[in-house]
Amino acid sequence: MKKILVVDDSLSVARQLEKIINESGEFRCVGHAKNGAEAIKMNHTENPDIICMDMNMPGMDGLTALRSLVVLDKDVKVVMVTSLGGVGDKFTEALRLGAKNVISKPFEPAGVLQILRDL
Amino acid sequence: MGHMAVKFFGQFLVEKGLVSRDALLKAIDLQERKNLKMGEMAVSMGYVTQADIDRAHNAQLSRDMKLGDLLVEMGILTLSQLNEIITRQKNTHLYIGEALVLVGALTGAQLQQYLDEFKADQAQYVADRIELPCAIPNSRIWEMAADLTYKMITRVLDIQFRPEKCRVVTTLDTNFMMAAMDLSGDAEARYLISVSENLQKRVAKAILREESVEGEPAEVLEDTVMEFVNVVCGNVAAKASQMGAIININPPVSIRPAATGIQVPDGHTALCFPIYVGEGEKMELILLVRQ
């Protein structure tokens, strides 16, 4: 079963994603980081297969963390989860920095799982 | 009920797995090479030199003006030349769908089919007209923000309501809680949603996708209203970018207002959009627009 790390400062988004992931039977949530700096640490300790990360977080934001993650771990697979997905410049920047895909909020569980399966 | 977000076409294609991330990036690179910026087009048409553009860029550092308007004000371009440049930019613009066909990621027939699917997907966010009670900077953006809020209350929260007429207020009414987000960039305002206690629980049920939220910590219940504000404001930024305006969002905050309400700060206009949900409930959208 593939391991997923959720990175979001919002408790409710983390809850939504953990529920979708753990009820899928295909993926397992291995932790919840509240900002980019925690995500970098937990990528090292939990060694997830995929990281689902918010863009807009206090402290280290998602795009800054993404920059570091792809340098520190060349095999890392990051999917950004954001309400800003429809802003063309943000979406393009995330892909150029190495994100594998972008999940826009609001999301449907089936859409999230399809994107995770396609990685 | 579909929870689709405001999207642009390239994103829709990648999310659905219809084109790969690498193909989309290739098409965007092609667009960036082919679609000349205003200054580049002006130089290519022989109306200005690169030195003129550099001079105008320097002047832009102290002036909040678009490059084209500044070139006209500086006497470098005439207004009719500027209009000609803008028309040429529009007529030669390479759209992302066309770029994807050019890089071989889509056929012409696929492009048409996916464009139709994209339009159907986004039809739920076609704008309805909202009337503001007074003249205000960037009114089109704030009308769109209110319209999108109404649509997301229906689509995301599954709450039936009746929007009441927007009015200007000098004090924000108290309520059980408010969630707020500061918007900056081409238009500046604080976006607030205020909810009564029972409505907060309805928001929480929808956001957490739970039948019951009894026993949930207050922190989680508050966070769900902040997350709703985050979702609406992110989609407002997406719609604004389609309208040619850049809006930045910041992390949301929660507010427990005093019983006397909140005084509107100087230099701001507070637009209050009451949202009638039912007897004994109170919900409002407030836009504190910087004047």
Tab-separated table of C-alpha atoms in Angstrom:
chain	number	residue	atom	x	y	z
A	1	MET	CA	0.000	0.000	0.000
A	2	LYS	CA	1.441	3.367	-1.008
A	3	LYS	CA	2.303	5.750	1.831
A	4	ILE	CA	1.047	9.345	1.675
A	5	LEU	CA	2.202	12.346	3.718
A	6	VAL	CA	-0.337	15.178	4.056
A	7	VAL	CA	1.007	18.726	4.470
A	8	ASP	CA	-1.544	21.393	5.369
A	9	ASP	CA	-1.884	23.973	8.149
A	10	SER	CA	-5.647	23.422	8.137
A	11	LEU	CA	-6.854	20.694	10.498
A	12	SER	CA	-10.018	20.229	8.489
A	13	VAL	CA	-8.245	19.734	5.148
A	14	ALA	CA	-5.850	17.260	6.758
A	15	ARG	CA	-8.872	15.406	8.159
A	16	GLN	CA	-10.607	15.346	4.748
A	17	LEU	CA	-7.518	14.063	2.948
A	18	GLU	CA	-6.653	11.461	5.612
A	19	LYS	CA	-10.200	10.109	5.408
A	20	ILE	CA	-10.132	9.868	1.599
A	21	ILE	CA	-6.679	8.239	1.632
A	22	ASN	CA	-7.271	5.751	4.463
A	23	GLU	CA	-10.735	4.682	3.252
A	24	SER	CA	-9.424	4.026	-0.281
A	25	GLY	CA	-7.844	0.678	0.575
A	26	GLU	CA	-5.058	1.603	-1.868
A	27	PHE	CA	-3.177	4.260	0.088
A	28	ARG	CA	-2.271	4.888	3.717
A	29	CYS	CA	-1.681	8.247	5.365
A	30	VAL	CA	1.594	8.121	7.323
A	31	GLY	CA	1.469	11.573	8.867
A	32	HIS	CA	0.383	15.183	8.823
A	33	ALA	CA	2.872	18.071	8.621
A	34	LYS	CA	1.569	21.581	9.323
A	35	ASN	CA	4.054	23.550	7.206
A	36	GLY	CA	6.830	23.170	4.666
A	37	ALA	CA	9.632	22.784	7.192
A	38	GLU	CA	7.841	19.903	8.943
A	39	ALA	CA	7.186	18.334	5.534
A	40	ILE	CA	10.910	18.251	4.750
A	41	LYS	CA	11.645	16.570	8.110
A	42	MET	CA	8.816	14.054	7.760
A	43	ASN	CA	9.787	13.177	4.192
A	44	HIS	CA	13.087	12.035	5.702
A	45	THR	CA	11.631	10.160	8.705
A	46	GLU	CA	8.453	8.658	7.127
A	47	ASN	CA	9.770	8.122	3.582
A	48	PRO	CA	6.335	8.526	1.900
A	49	ASP	CA	5.651	7.485	-1.707
A	50	ILE	CA	3.626	10.639	-2.360
A	51	ILE	CA	3.327	14.016	-0.608
A	52	CYS	CA	0.025	15.949	-0.849
A	53	MET	CA	0.925	19.541	0.028
A	54	ASP	CA	-0.958	22.830	0.413
A	55	MET	CA	0.506	25.985	-1.196
A	56	ASN	CA	-0.755	28.700	1.149
A	57	MET	CA	0.667	28.003	4.640
A	58	PRO	CA	2.135	30.239	7.339
A	59	GLY	CA	5.874	29.759	7.961
A	60	MET	CA	7.403	27.906	5.023
A	61	ASP	CA	4.811	27.852	2.201
A	62	GLY	CA	4.232	24.944	-0.169
A	63	LEU	CA	6.167	26.190	-3.194
A	64	THR	CA	9.235	27.016	-1.072
A	65	ALA	CA	9.079	23.543	0.474
A	66	LEU	CA	8.640	21.972	-2.969
A	67	ARG	CA	11.857	23.662	-4.168
A	68	SER	CA	13.789	22.137	-1.257
A	69	LEU	CA	12.154	18.715	-1.452
A	70	VAL	CA	13.063	18.140	-5.110
A	71	VAL	CA	16.690	19.077	-4.385
A	72	LEU	CA	16.952	16.909	-1.256
A	73	ASP	CA	15.128	13.877	-2.689
A	74	LYS	CA	15.246	13.385	-6.450
A	75	ASP	CA	12.615	10.598	-6.299
A	76	VAL	CA	10.048	12.616	-4.355
A	77	LYS	CA	6.514	12.784	-5.826
A	78	VAL	CA	4.646	15.897	-4.741
A	79	VAL	CA	1.060	16.794	-5.610
A	80	MET	CA	-0.004	20.302	-4.644
A	81	VAL	CA	-3.486	20.624	-3.092
A	82	THR	CA	-4.703	24.187	-3.283
A	83	SER	CA	-7.584	26.588	-3.749
A	84	LEU	CA	-5.228	28.519	-6.075
A	85	GLY	CA	-5.059	25.749	-8.699
A	86	GLY	CA	-7.091	27.822	-11.140
A	87	VAL	CA	-4.557	30.668	-11.099
A	88	GLY	CA	-2.556	29.847	-14.233
A	89	ASP	CA	0.731	31.312	-13.025
A	90	LYS	CA	0.627	29.413	-9.721
A	91	PHE	CA	-0.279	26.149	-11.442
A	92	THR	CA	2.520	26.510	-13.991
A	93	GLU	CA	5.040	27.508	-11.316
A	94	ALA	CA	4.173	24.400	-9.273
A	95	LEU	CA	4.665	22.088	-12.276
A	96	ARG	CA	7.909	23.830	-13.270
A	97	LEU	CA	9.258	23.423	-9.750
A	98	GLY	CA	8.623	19.690	-10.002
A	99	ALA	CA	5.094	19.025	-8.715
A	100	LYS	CA	3.593	16.000	-10.482
A	101	ASN	CA	0.079	17.455	-10.511
A	102	VAL	CA	-2.165	20.000	-8.800
A	103	ILE	CA	-5.453	19.161	-7.071
A	104	SER	CA	-7.808	22.141	-6.938
A	105	LYS	CA	-10.094	22.845	-4.009
A	106	PRO	CA	-12.919	22.102	-3.649
A	107	PHE	CA	-12.157	18.498	-4.598
A	108	GLU	CA	-14.078	15.245	-4.915
A	109	PRO	CA	-12.624	12.060	-3.320
A	110	ALA	CA	-12.746	10.188	-6.656
A	111	GLY	CA	-10.738	12.958	-8.379
A	112	VAL	CA	-8.079	12.950	-5.640
A	113	LEU	CA	-7.682	9.154	-5.783
A	114	GLN	CA	-7.478	9.146	-9.586
A	115	ILE	CA	-4.633	11.662	-9.517
A	116	LEU	CA	-2.781	9.618	-6.856
A	117	ARG	CA	-3.270	6.398	-8.863
A	118	ASP	CA	-1.928	8.043	-12.039
A	119	LEU	CA	1.430	8.860	-10.409
B	1	MET	CA	-23.456	17.552	-6.248
B	2	GLY	CA	-20.289	18.441	-8.176
B	3	HIS	CA	-17.608	20.332	-6.245
B	4	MET	CA	-15.567	21.442	-9.220
B	5	ALA	CA	-13.273	24.428	-8.827
B	6	VAL	CA	-12.678	27.393	-11.134
B	7	LYS	CA	-10.028	26.173	-13.571
B	8	PHE	CA	-8.163	27.075	-16.703
B	9	PHE	CA	-8.150	24.723	-19.664
B	10	GLY	CA	-4.593	23.361	-19.331
B	11	GLN	CA	-5.153	22.492	-15.702
B	12	PHE	CA	-8.423	20.713	-16.504
B	13	LEU	CA	-6.583	18.543	-19.057
B	14	VAL	CA	-3.733	17.586	-16.712
B	15	GLU	CA	-6.050	16.895	-13.756
B	16	LYS	CA	-8.128	14.561	-15.921
B	17	GLY	CA	-5.001	12.851	-17.274
B	18	LEU	CA	-5.900	13.901	-20.858
B	19	VAL	CA	-2.475	15.466	-21.434
B	20	SER	CA	0.721	14.879	-19.472
B	21	ARG	CA	2.343	17.436	-17.211
B	22	ASP	CA	5.408	17.511	-19.489
B	23	ALA	CA	3.296	18.133	-22.623
B	24	LEU	CA	1.479	21.004	-20.908
B	25	LEU	CA	4.781	22.594	-19.827
B	26	LYS	CA	6.066	22.260	-23.405
B	27	ALA	CA	2.923	23.981	-24.726
B	28	ILE	CA	3.215	26.785	-22.132
B	29	ASP	CA	6.879	27.298	-23.123
B	30	LEU	CA	5.749	27.584	-26.753
B	31	GLN	CA	3.068	30.118	-25.785
B	32	GLU	CA	5.630	32.184	-23.892
B	33	ARG	CA	7.915	32.258	-26.927
B	34	LYS	CA	5.136	33.093	-29.431
B	35	ASN	CA	2.948	35.488	-27.432
B	36	LEU	CA	4.820	38.791	-27.402
B	37	LYS	CA	4.417	41.084	-24.412
B	38	MET	CA	3.159	44.605	-25.081
B	39	GLY	CA	6.687	46.096	-25.148
B	40	GLU	CA	8.077	43.318	-27.360
B	41	MET	CA	5.210	43.743	-29.818
B	42	ALA	CA	5.739	47.532	-29.892
B	43	VAL	CA	9.443	46.979	-30.716
B	44	SER	CA	8.661	44.317	-33.356
B	45	MET	CA	6.211	46.723	-35.051
B	46	GLY	CA	8.918	49.397	-35.117
B	47	TYR	CA	6.994	51.935	-32.999
B	48	VAL	CA	9.530	52.062	-30.143
B	49	THR	CA	13.118	51.043	-29.433
B	50	GLN	CA	14.354	48.832	-26.602
B	51	ALA	CA	15.853	51.994	-25.051
B	52	ASP	CA	12.338	53.530	-24.938
B	53	ILE	CA	11.022	50.427	-23.175
B	54	ASP	CA	13.872	50.515	-20.634
B	55	ARG	CA	13.160	54.190	-19.946
B	56	ALA	CA	9.449	53.458	-19.426
B	57	HIS	CA	10.243	50.495	-17.146
B	58	ASN	CA	12.397	52.796	-14.999
B	59	ALA	CA	9.583	55.355	-14.827
B	60	GLN	CA	7.194	52.523	-13.846
B	61	LEU	CA	9.153	52.004	-10.628
B	62	SER	CA	7.680	55.229	-9.261
B	63	ARG	CA	4.381	55.220	-11.177
B	64	ASP	CA	1.524	52.767	-10.765
B	65	MET	CA	0.690	52.616	-14.488
B	66	LYS	CA	0.566	49.996	-17.218
B	67	LEU	CA	3.506	50.098	-19.645
B	68	GLY	CA	1.327	51.011	-22.651
B	69	ASP	CA	-0.388	53.930	-20.882
B	70	LEU	CA	2.977	55.183	-19.652
B	71	LEU	CA	4.501	55.056	-23.157
B	72	VAL	CA	1.561	57.187	-24.368
B	73	GLU	CA	1.924	59.633	-21.465
B	74	MET	CA	5.665	59.946	-22.151
B	75	GLY	CA	4.857	60.843	-25.777
B	76	ILE	CA	6.680	57.772	-27.132
B	77	LEU	CA	3.540	56.110	-28.542
B	78	THR	CA	0.309	57.631	-29.832
B	79	LEU	CA	-2.971	56.281	-28.528
B	80	SER	CA	-3.867	54.849	-31.936
B	81	GLN	CA	-0.495	53.049	-32.117
B	82	LEU	CA	-1.153	51.567	-28.655
B	83	ASN	CA	-4.580	50.345	-29.783
B	84	GLU	CA	-3.025	48.854	-32.908
B	85	ILE	CA	-0.434	46.981	-30.799
B	86	ILE	CA	-3.110	45.604	-28.449
B	87	THR	CA	-5.237	44.481	-31.410
B	88	ARG	CA	-2.224	42.747	-32.988
B	89	GLN	CA	-1.500	41.005	-29.649
B	90	LYS	CA	-5.103	39.739	-29.492
B	91	ASN	CA	-5.222	38.625	-33.124
B	92	THR	CA	-1.953	36.695	-32.964
B	93	HIS	CA	-2.451	35.227	-29.473
B	94	LEU	CA	-1.648	31.514	-29.322
B	95	TYR	CA	-4.130	29.810	-26.990
B	96	ILE	CA	-3.100	26.873	-24.814
B	97	GLY	CA	-5.313	24.441	-26.752
B	98	GLU	CA	-3.715	25.446	-30.063
B	99	ALA	CA	-0.269	25.184	-28.478
B	100	LEU	CA	-1.063	21.639	-27.293
B	101	VAL	CA	-2.008	20.696	-30.870
B	102	LEU	CA	1.237	22.264	-32.165
B	103	VAL	CA	3.395	20.260	-29.724
B	104	GLY	CA	1.526	17.084	-30.732
B	105	ALA	CA	-0.218	16.490	-27.383
B	106	LEU	CA	-3.756	16.719	-28.845
B	107	THR	CA	-5.397	16.334	-32.237
B	108	GLY	CA	-7.722	19.058	-33.525
B	109	ALA	CA	-10.742	16.811	-32.927
B	110	GLN	CA	-9.659	16.052	-29.339
B	111	LEU	CA	-9.165	19.767	-28.696
B	112	GLN	CA	-12.751	20.517	-29.748
B	113	GLN	CA	-14.160	17.635	-27.694
B	114	TYR	CA	-12.196	18.574	-24.547
B	115	LEU	CA	-13.042	22.269	-24.936
B	116	ASP	CA	-16.746	21.329	-24.946
B	117	GLU	CA	-16.238	19.162	-21.833
B	118	PHE	CA	-14.326	21.991	-20.143
B	119	LYS	CA	-17.080	24.516	-20.877
B	120	ALA	CA	-19.698	22.152	-19.435
B	121	ASP	CA	-17.497	21.636	-16.342
B	122	GLN	CA	-17.158	25.355	-15.753
B	123	ALA	CA	-20.757	26.318	-16.611
B	124	GLN	CA	-21.709	26.254	-12.926
B	125	TYR	CA	-19.402	29.237	-12.346
B	126	VAL	CA	-20.713	31.487	-15.143
B	127	ALA	CA	-21.276	34.836	-13.451
B	128	ASP	CA	-24.636	36.249	-12.433
B	129	ARG	CA	-25.020	39.977	-11.981
B	130	ILE	CA	-24.633	41.380	-8.454
B	131	GLU	CA	-25.437	45.043	-7.726
B	132	LEU	CA	-23.218	47.042	-5.385
B	133	PRO	CA	-24.815	49.964	-3.515
B	134	CYS	CA	-22.047	52.489	-4.212
B	135	ALA	CA	-19.099	53.286	-6.464
B	136	ILE	CA	-16.037	51.417	-5.250
B	137	PRO	CA	-12.563	50.637	-6.674
B	138	ASN	CA	-12.420	47.343	-8.639
B	139	SER	CA	-16.177	46.859	-8.344
B	140	ARG	CA	-16.197	44.089	-11.001
B	141	ILE	CA	-13.893	41.981	-8.828
B	142	TRP	CA	-16.025	42.424	-5.698
B	143	GLU	CA	-19.230	41.655	-7.605
B	144	MET	CA	-17.580	38.471	-8.854
B	145	ALA	CA	-16.396	37.605	-5.307
B	146	ALA	CA	-19.955	37.896	-3.950
B	147	ASP	CA	-21.376	35.887	-6.859
B	148	LEU	CA	-18.806	33.120	-6.410
B	149	THR	CA	-19.478	33.044	-2.648
B	150	TYR	CA	-23.189	32.443	-3.281
B	151	LYS	CA	-22.409	29.678	-5.771
B	152	MET	CA	-20.013	27.964	-3.365
B	153	ILE	CA	-22.469	28.165	-0.442
B	154	THR	CA	-24.799	26.136	-2.647
B	155	ARG	CA	-22.241	23.795	-4.231
B	156	VAL	CA	-19.721	23.229	-1.442
B	157	LEU	CA	-21.816	23.706	1.700
B	158	ASP	CA	-25.118	22.471	0.231
B	159	ILE	CA	-26.951	25.238	2.142
B	160	GLN	CA	-30.122	26.762	0.688
B	161	PHE	CA	-30.357	30.528	1.206
B	162	ARG	CA	-31.739	33.798	-0.086
B	163	PRO	CA	-29.224	36.575	-0.806
B	164	GLU	CA	-30.411	39.946	0.517
B	165	LYS	CA	-29.543	43.330	-0.919
B	166	CYS	CA	-25.954	44.455	-0.333
B	167	ARG	CA	-25.580	47.544	1.883
B	168	VAL	CA	-22.747	49.729	3.149
B	169	VAL	CA	-22.258	49.472	6.942
B	170	THR	CA	-20.073	51.359	9.443
B	171	THR	CA	-20.125	48.606	12.095
B	172	LEU	CA	-19.965	44.872	11.462
B	173	ASP	CA	-22.703	43.088	13.428
B	174	THR	CA	-21.564	40.623	16.026
B	175	ASN	CA	-22.033	36.908	15.424
B	176	PHE	CA	-20.807	33.576	16.855
B	177	MET	CA	-17.630	33.684	14.777
B	178	MET	CA	-16.066	35.160	11.646
B	179	ALA	CA	-13.385	33.790	9.352
B	180	ALA	CA	-11.340	36.338	7.424
B	181	MET	CA	-8.757	36.444	4.670
B	182	ASP	CA	-6.750	39.418	3.419
B	183	LEU	CA	-6.636	39.821	-0.346
B	184	SER	CA	-3.867	41.883	-1.905
B	185	GLY	CA	-2.455	42.647	-5.342
B	186	ASP	CA	-4.445	44.513	-8.001
B	187	ALA	CA	-7.427	44.776	-5.622
B	188	GLU	CA	-7.220	44.973	-1.829
B	189	ALA	CA	-9.813	43.952	0.727
B	190	ARG	CA	-10.455	41.830	3.774
B	191	TYR	CA	-12.944	39.070	2.949
B	192	LEU	CA	-15.067	37.892	5.899
B	193	ILE	CA	-17.746	35.285	6.422
B	194	SER	CA	-19.726	35.529	9.649
B	195	VAL	CA	-21.788	32.581	10.927
B	196	SER	CA	-24.071	31.764	13.849
B	197	GLU	CA	-23.288	28.715	16.003
B	198	ASN	CA	-25.631	26.321	14.251
B	199	LEU	CA	-24.443	27.428	10.817
B	200	GLN	CA	-20.832	26.839	11.852
B	201	LYS	CA	-21.817	23.207	12.481
B	202	ARG	CA	-23.467	22.963	9.066
B	203	VAL	CA	-20.292	24.322	7.453
B	204	ALA	CA	-18.238	21.794	9.445
B	205	LYS	CA	-20.434	18.856	8.375
B	206	ALA	CA	-20.036	19.801	4.714
B	207	ILE	CA	-16.287	20.452	4.858
B	208	LEU	CA	-15.465	17.357	6.936
B	209	ARG	CA	-18.031	15.231	5.027
B	210	GLU	CA	-19.427	13.937	8.332
B	211	GLU	CA	-23.058	13.233	9.275
B	212	SER	CA	-22.482	14.625	12.764
B	213	VAL	CA	-19.894	16.987	14.218
B	214	GLU	CA	-21.018	16.658	17.869
B	215	GLY	CA	-17.946	16.244	20.053
B	216	GLU	CA	-15.593	17.894	17.548
B	217	PRO	CA	-13.196	20.368	19.233
B	218	ALA	CA	-14.040	24.085	18.801
B	219	GLU	CA	-10.697	24.477	17.024
B	220	VAL	CA	-11.740	22.051	14.275
B	221	LEU	CA	-15.188	23.649	13.871
B	222	GLU	CA	-13.594	27.107	13.486
B	223	ASP	CA	-11.044	25.723	11.065
B	224	THR	CA	-13.778	24.476	8.725
B	225	VAL	CA	-15.166	28.006	8.299
B	226	MET	CA	-11.611	29.286	7.660
B	227	GLU	CA	-11.168	26.536	5.081
B	228	PHE	CA	-14.405	27.537	3.344
B	229	VAL	CA	-13.079	31.119	3.161
B	230	ASN	CA	-9.780	29.785	1.790
B	231	VAL	CA	-11.573	27.786	-0.920
B	232	VAL	CA	-13.773	30.718	-1.980
B	233	CYS	CA	-10.892	33.236	-2.008
B	234	GLY	CA	-8.594	30.916	-4.000
B	235	ASN	CA	-11.316	30.549	-6.605
B	236	VAL	CA	-11.896	34.332	-6.547
B	237	ALA	CA	-8.170	34.704	-7.359
B	238	ALA	CA	-8.590	32.206	-10.233
B	239	LYS	CA	-11.590	34.094	-11.675
B	240	ALA	CA	-9.745	37.413	-11.200
B	241	SER	CA	-6.778	36.063	-13.182
B	242	GLN	CA	-9.197	35.223	-16.026
B	243	MET	CA	-10.297	38.895	-15.824
B	244	GLY	CA	-6.658	40.029	-16.060
B	245	ALA	CA	-6.174	40.959	-12.382
B	246	ILE	CA	-3.673	39.463	-9.940
B	247	ILE	CA	-5.043	38.725	-6.466
B	248	ASN	CA	-2.884	37.203	-3.744
B	249	ILE	CA	-4.368	35.359	-0.807
B	250	ASN	CA	-2.998	34.942	2.718
B	251	PRO	CA	-3.606	32.290	5.376
B	252	PRO	CA	-7.139	32.694	6.865
B	253	VAL	CA	-7.763	33.793	10.458
B	254	SER	CA	-10.711	33.355	12.831
B	255	ILE	CA	-12.314	36.166	14.815
B	256	ARG	CA	-14.638	36.056	17.828
B	257	PRO	CA	-16.313	39.486	17.595
B	258	ALA	CA	-17.290	41.468	20.720
B	259	ALA	CA	-21.022	41.787	21.514
B	260	THR	CA	-20.930	45.361	20.207
B	261	GLY	CA	-19.624	44.261	16.824
B	262	ILE	CA	-16.554	45.567	14.976
B	263	GLN	CA	-16.024	49.184	13.930
B	264	VAL	CA	-15.049	49.562	10.269
B	265	PRO	CA	-11.487	50.981	10.136
B	266	ASP	CA	-10.853	54.394	8.542
B	267	GLY	CA	-10.108	54.359	4.835
B	268	HIS	CA	-12.282	51.296	4.216
B	269	THR	CA	-15.780	50.755	2.845
B	270	ALA	CA	-17.610	47.793	4.337
B	271	LEU	CA	-19.987	46.038	1.951
B	272	CYS	CA	-22.319	43.706	3.825
B	273	PHE	CA	-24.149	40.954	1.914
B	274	PRO	CA	-26.699	39.381	4.298
B	275	ILE	CA	-27.364	35.715	3.489
B	276	TYR	CA	-30.772	34.630	4.773
B	277	VAL	CA	-30.653	30.974	5.753
B	278	GLY	CA	-33.629	30.737	8.125
B	279	GLU	CA	-35.225	32.080	11.302
B	280	GLY	CA	-32.725	32.407	14.176
B	281	GLU	CA	-29.661	31.904	11.942
B	282	LYS	CA	-27.283	34.614	10.812
B	283	MET	CA	-24.778	34.522	7.975
B	284	GLU	CA	-23.088	37.442	6.244
B	285	LEU	CA	-20.433	38.020	3.650
B	286	ILE	CA	-18.492	41.224	4.328
B	287	LEU	CA	-15.957	42.860	2.039
B	288	LEU	CA	-13.837	45.495	3.755
B	289	VAL	CA	-12.566	47.293	0.689
B	290	ARG	CA	-9.603	49.638	0.996
B	291	GLN	CA	-10.440	53.013	-0.560
